[in-house]
Amino acid sequence: MKQNVSLLGVEFDAVTLDQAAQRCVDICRRSNNSHIVMTINASHLCMMRRDAELAHACSAADMTVADGMPVVWAIRASGQHMPERVAGIDLMEGLLRAAASNGLCVYFLGAHQDVVEKLVRVCEARFPQLKIAGFRNGYFGPDEHDVIVDEIRASGAHILFIGLPSPFKEVWSERYRERLQVPVILGVGGSFDVLAGFIKRAPRLFQSLGLEWFWRLMMEPRKLWRRYLSTNSEFIWLALREVVARRAYAVRRESALAGSANAVRRDNRIVVSERRMADRRILVRRRSNVRNPQAPIPDRRRGIERRVSERRARTANAPKGIEVSA
């Protein structure tokens, strides 16, 4: 069953890496229409607050996964379930493996020409059965967009990997999704450079601790320090504010539900008490009627006693030998 969670106005699919990859394979098998898969991290969430086009593109995605442990932690801290992080590069590798085993074709768009060429050679070596429908570098102008879209559509690719920066890749994917006619479109940012061997990925320890951004900062400090400094501080503030608000709402809701339950129990106790008091009054009245002959008795018994008394009086006053009728 599909389960969604939300953070900072963005809905995420609460899926594992394997579940996300399987959904993409299922889409490739049953549909020719384009489906966009977004891998959203803390940087995306901050940029969307200032970029309306990016926000629209992300909200229109068919599947959105949490790419980054800070995003996963924030979702969990707000009381929602997120099974694990689904990084773009991990999802890309999973889809390459699935495409090779299911006979699906892939297309690579992005990075420098030497990077994308090396990526193709690496993928052919790692996945011998993989069908590569085509590839192209990511350096092109607006006047080439139509040509590139037509080329990708004509390739017959089932999966399009876009190795371009944000927000360009998200906006471009949404703008041309109908014309591309590729079942799955996945933006993977700098994953081409990592898989091709030009950039070393962070060790597993850094990934599990949510410090992959710090590793990348050490690899490219001049390029990334300003962006990470501003983005991380902004995300911490925004996420903390939402987590506190969600927690406070949950506490108020639980208090209201507990108050309603207590009121129901109190009303039930009052009803039971009133019933018991009524039963006691009836029992006391019955007992008093038996023990005290002078106590008030029901109307029916009073009528019977009156008729018996009148008959006795007539019998006593009547002459002897004359029978008195009832």
XYZ file of C-alpha atoms in Angstrom:
326
model
C 0.000 0.000 0.000
C 1.306 3.426 -0.921
C 2.150 5.552 2.085
C 3.033 9.239 1.972
C 4.642 11.485 4.563
C 5.320 15.205 4.369
C 8.000 17.699 5.332
C 8.047 21.446 4.628
C 5.103 21.131 2.272
C 6.579 18.281 0.190
C 5.043 14.808 0.106
C 7.480 11.895 0.176
C 6.871 8.247 -0.637
C 7.777 6.176 2.423
C 9.579 3.424 0.494
C 12.810 1.489 0.704
C 15.421 1.484 -2.049
C 14.245 -1.901 -3.334
C 10.604 -0.809 -3.322
C 11.413 2.368 -5.259
C 13.384 0.422 -7.870
C 10.597 -2.147 -8.230
C 8.006 0.587 -8.750
C 10.117 2.017 -11.556
C 10.425 -1.392 -13.223
C 6.651 -1.901 -12.958
C 6.075 1.495 -14.584
C 8.385 0.583 -17.481
C 6.451 -2.627 -18.062
C 2.945 -1.205 -18.090
C 3.177 2.374 -19.395
C 4.676 4.468 -22.177
C 3.805 7.769 -20.513
C 6.521 9.683 -18.700
C 6.790 9.320 -14.918
C 9.196 11.567 -13.026
C 11.037 10.303 -9.954
C 12.461 13.002 -7.670
C 15.246 12.480 -5.135
C 14.772 15.373 -2.705
C 17.422 16.470 -0.212
C 17.769 19.378 2.218
C 19.064 21.669 -0.510
C 15.958 21.064 -2.641
C 13.642 21.825 0.270
C 15.351 25.162 0.854
C 15.512 26.120 -2.828
C 11.823 25.383 -3.331
C 10.910 28.179 -0.939
C 12.420 30.712 -3.349
C 11.933 28.993 -6.727
C 8.305 28.600 -7.799
C 9.202 26.575 -10.915
C 11.200 24.088 -8.887
C 8.421 23.804 -6.312
C 5.882 23.103 -9.067
C 8.115 20.508 -10.730
C 8.707 18.669 -7.449
C 5.029 18.697 -6.513
C 4.158 17.235 -9.939
C 6.536 14.277 -9.543
C 5.065 10.786 -9.643
C 7.370 9.485 -6.919
C 9.431 11.487 -4.426
C 12.041 9.851 -2.224
C 14.152 11.222 0.625
C 17.747 11.632 -0.549
C 19.676 12.562 2.588
C 19.735 11.436 6.200
C 18.865 14.926 7.533
C 15.573 14.714 5.629
C 14.909 11.213 6.975
C 15.705 12.299 10.541
C 13.439 15.346 10.302
C 10.537 13.227 9.024
C 11.002 10.688 11.812
C 11.359 13.401 14.458
C 7.996 14.806 13.384
C 6.367 11.481 14.280
C 6.106 10.025 10.763
C 7.460 6.784 9.335
C 10.315 6.814 6.826
C 11.975 3.402 6.398
C 15.294 4.562 4.970
C 17.161 6.998 2.805
C 16.947 6.484 -0.970
C 19.962 8.239 -2.481
C 19.877 9.125 -6.164
C 23.101 7.284 -6.932
C 21.883 4.139 -5.118
C 18.586 4.221 -6.977
C 20.445 4.711 -10.254
C 22.621 1.657 -9.612
C 19.572 -0.364 -8.630
C 17.769 0.629 -11.824
C 20.815 -0.157 -13.980
C 20.904 -3.628 -12.449
C 17.142 -4.079 -12.887
C 17.253 -2.793 -16.471
C 19.975 -5.294 -17.348
C 17.998 -8.209 -15.919
C 14.646 -7.109 -17.398
C 15.768 -6.106 -20.889
C 15.076 -2.383 -20.418
C 16.900 0.365 -22.327
C 18.511 3.378 -20.645
C 19.639 6.810 -21.820
C 22.246 9.053 -20.166
C 21.973 12.839 -20.405
C 24.424 15.111 -18.601
C 27.983 15.806 -17.404
C 31.038 16.431 -19.604
C 31.507 14.418 -22.761
C 34.467 12.481 -21.345
C 32.504 11.728 -18.158
C 29.422 10.371 -19.911
C 31.559 8.323 -22.312
C 33.449 6.807 -19.388
C 30.128 6.154 -17.638
C 28.894 4.177 -20.638
C 32.035 2.021 -20.643
C 31.789 1.397 -16.899
C 28.117 0.390 -17.153
C 28.812 -1.946 -20.063
C 31.533 -3.625 -18.010
C 29.478 -3.892 -14.805
C 26.192 -4.861 -16.483
C 26.985 -6.809 -19.679
C 23.306 -7.326 -20.525
C 22.412 -3.634 -20.167
C 20.939 -2.022 -23.284
C 22.096 1.583 -23.689
C 19.762 3.449 -26.034
C 22.003 6.517 -26.215
C 23.880 9.228 -24.335
C 24.660 12.920 -24.596
C 26.655 15.433 -22.587
C 24.915 18.094 -20.544
C 26.277 21.147 -22.350
C 23.594 22.530 -24.635
C 21.637 25.725 -25.086
C 17.900 26.453 -25.213
C 17.892 26.212 -28.999
C 18.941 22.543 -28.749
C 16.235 21.407 -26.343
C 13.789 20.295 -29.022
C 16.451 18.313 -30.882
C 17.544 16.549 -27.698
C 13.961 15.719 -26.723
C 13.270 14.240 -30.164
C 16.494 12.232 -30.006
C 15.642 10.755 -26.612
C 12.077 9.896 -27.643
C 13.297 8.226 -30.848
C 15.822 6.122 -28.909
C 13.054 4.035 -27.340
C 14.597 4.298 -23.879
C 12.644 3.045 -20.881
C 14.683 4.970 -18.298
C 16.269 8.407 -18.701
C 19.035 9.364 -16.270
C 19.673 13.117 -16.109
C 23.040 14.050 -14.634
C 22.495 17.807 -14.484
C 22.404 20.258 -11.553
C 19.323 21.494 -9.707
C 16.981 23.173 -10.334
C 17.585 22.773 -14.081
C 17.069 19.016 -14.254
C 13.781 19.088 -12.310
C 12.297 21.981 -14.280
C 13.502 20.591 -17.626
C 12.075 17.138 -16.889
C 8.655 18.537 -16.000
C 8.600 20.879 -18.995
C 9.288 18.123 -21.561
C 7.813 15.074 -19.839
C 4.898 14.726 -22.282
C 7.122 14.948 -25.353
C 9.868 12.673 -24.045
C 7.591 9.631 -23.694
C 10.110 7.838 -21.486
C 8.398 5.717 -18.792
C 10.837 6.689 -16.005
C 12.794 9.953 -15.765
C 15.258 10.179 -12.885
C 17.470 13.144 -12.064
C 20.698 12.024 -10.401
C 22.817 15.194 -10.267
C 26.523 14.407 -9.937
C 26.094 10.626 -9.899
C 27.603 10.347 -13.394
C 30.963 11.627 -12.085
C 30.894 9.210 -9.151
C 29.952 6.086 -11.119
C 32.435 6.977 -13.859
C 35.180 7.177 -11.237
C 35.997 10.888 -11.498
C 34.808 11.671 -7.948
C 35.093 9.358 -4.951
C 31.917 8.798 -2.988
C 31.828 9.241 0.774
C 32.587 6.130 2.880
C 29.672 4.198 4.330
C 30.313 5.632 7.785
C 29.850 9.188 6.531
C 26.694 8.152 4.674
C 25.125 6.481 7.710
C 25.936 9.477 9.924
C 24.345 11.883 7.471
C 27.712 13.500 6.719
C 28.023 12.741 3.020
C 27.632 16.482 2.404
C 30.698 17.064 4.603
C 32.711 14.579 2.565
C 31.750 16.341 -0.650
C 32.651 19.649 0.957
C 36.140 18.316 1.695
C 36.459 17.109 -1.894
C 35.325 20.418 -3.427
C 35.589 23.110 -0.731
C 35.765 26.164 -2.987
C 32.730 25.085 -4.964
C 30.466 23.962 -2.128
C 31.330 25.696 1.155
C 29.088 28.728 0.701
C 26.111 26.704 -0.511
C 26.344 24.096 2.228
C 26.821 26.662 4.977
C 23.699 28.609 4.057
C 21.604 25.587 3.070
C 22.332 23.469 6.140
C 21.657 26.268 8.611
C 18.413 27.189 6.837
C 17.239 23.576 6.715
C 17.970 23.003 10.405
C 15.884 26.042 11.328
C 12.971 25.160 9.029
C 12.927 21.482 9.996
C 13.190 22.224 13.714
C 10.307 24.665 13.517
C 8.084 22.128 11.730
C 9.019 19.290 14.074
C 8.146 21.399 17.129
C 4.844 22.474 15.552
C 3.902 18.882 14.685
C 4.809 17.647 18.158
C 2.764 20.391 19.803
C -0.224 19.576 17.596
C 0.071 15.882 18.453
C 0.107 16.690 22.181
C -2.966 18.939 21.872
C -4.794 16.306 19.863
C -4.010 13.569 22.376
C -5.158 15.824 25.220
C -8.417 16.575 23.420
C -9.041 12.884 22.744
C -8.239 12.015 26.351
C -10.626 14.742 27.563
C -13.401 13.423 25.331
C -12.842 9.888 26.589
C -12.928 11.076 30.205
C -16.158 12.993 29.559
C -17.768 9.899 28.062
C -16.688 7.782 31.023
C -17.988 10.435 33.445
C -21.359 10.567 31.663
C -21.571 6.791 31.731
C -20.884 6.778 35.471
C -23.628 9.378 36.027
C -26.148 7.324 34.037
C -25.259 4.149 35.922
C -25.468 5.985 39.245
C -28.882 7.411 38.408
C -30.143 3.978 37.403
C -28.894 2.473 40.648
C -30.538 5.229 42.674
C -33.833 4.670 40.856
C -33.608 0.935 41.509
C -32.940 1.601 45.200
C -35.976 3.926 45.469
C -38.226 1.272 43.936
C -36.853 -1.401 46.248
C -37.253 0.801 49.350
C -40.847 1.657 48.395
C -41.733 -2.005 47.958
C -40.183 -2.934 51.285
C -41.946 -0.074 53.099
C -45.315 -1.165 51.705
C -44.812 -4.648 53.123
C -43.495 -3.596 56.553
C -45.814 -0.603 57.125
C -49.475 -1.240 56.304
C -50.236 2.485 56.691
C -47.758 3.417 53.948
C -49.163 4.554 50.612
C -49.930 1.682 48.305
C -50.525 1.592 44.574
C -53.934 2.781 43.285
C -55.065 -0.678 42.226
C -54.531 -2.178 45.674
C -56.206 0.833 47.278
C -59.338 0.281 45.132
C -59.572 -3.382 46.050
C -59.274 -2.649 49.774
C -61.992 0.016 49.526
C -64.466 -2.318 47.828
C -63.839 -5.073 50.374
C -64.409 -2.624 53.250
C -67.693 -1.353 51.764
C -68.997 -4.894 51.310
C -68.194 -5.782 54.903
C -70.020 -2.647 56.103
C -73.163 -3.432 54.116
C -73.156 -7.004 55.357
C -72.877 -5.894 58.980
C -75.758 -3.356 58.699
C -78.171 -5.535 56.689
C -81.115 -7.387 58.436
C -80.585 -11.044 59.139
C -81.790 -13.437 56.452
C -81.230 -10.923 53.651
C -78.294 -11.562 51.369
C -76.265 -8.489 50.381
C -75.069 -8.478 46.785
C -71.538 -7.600 45.944
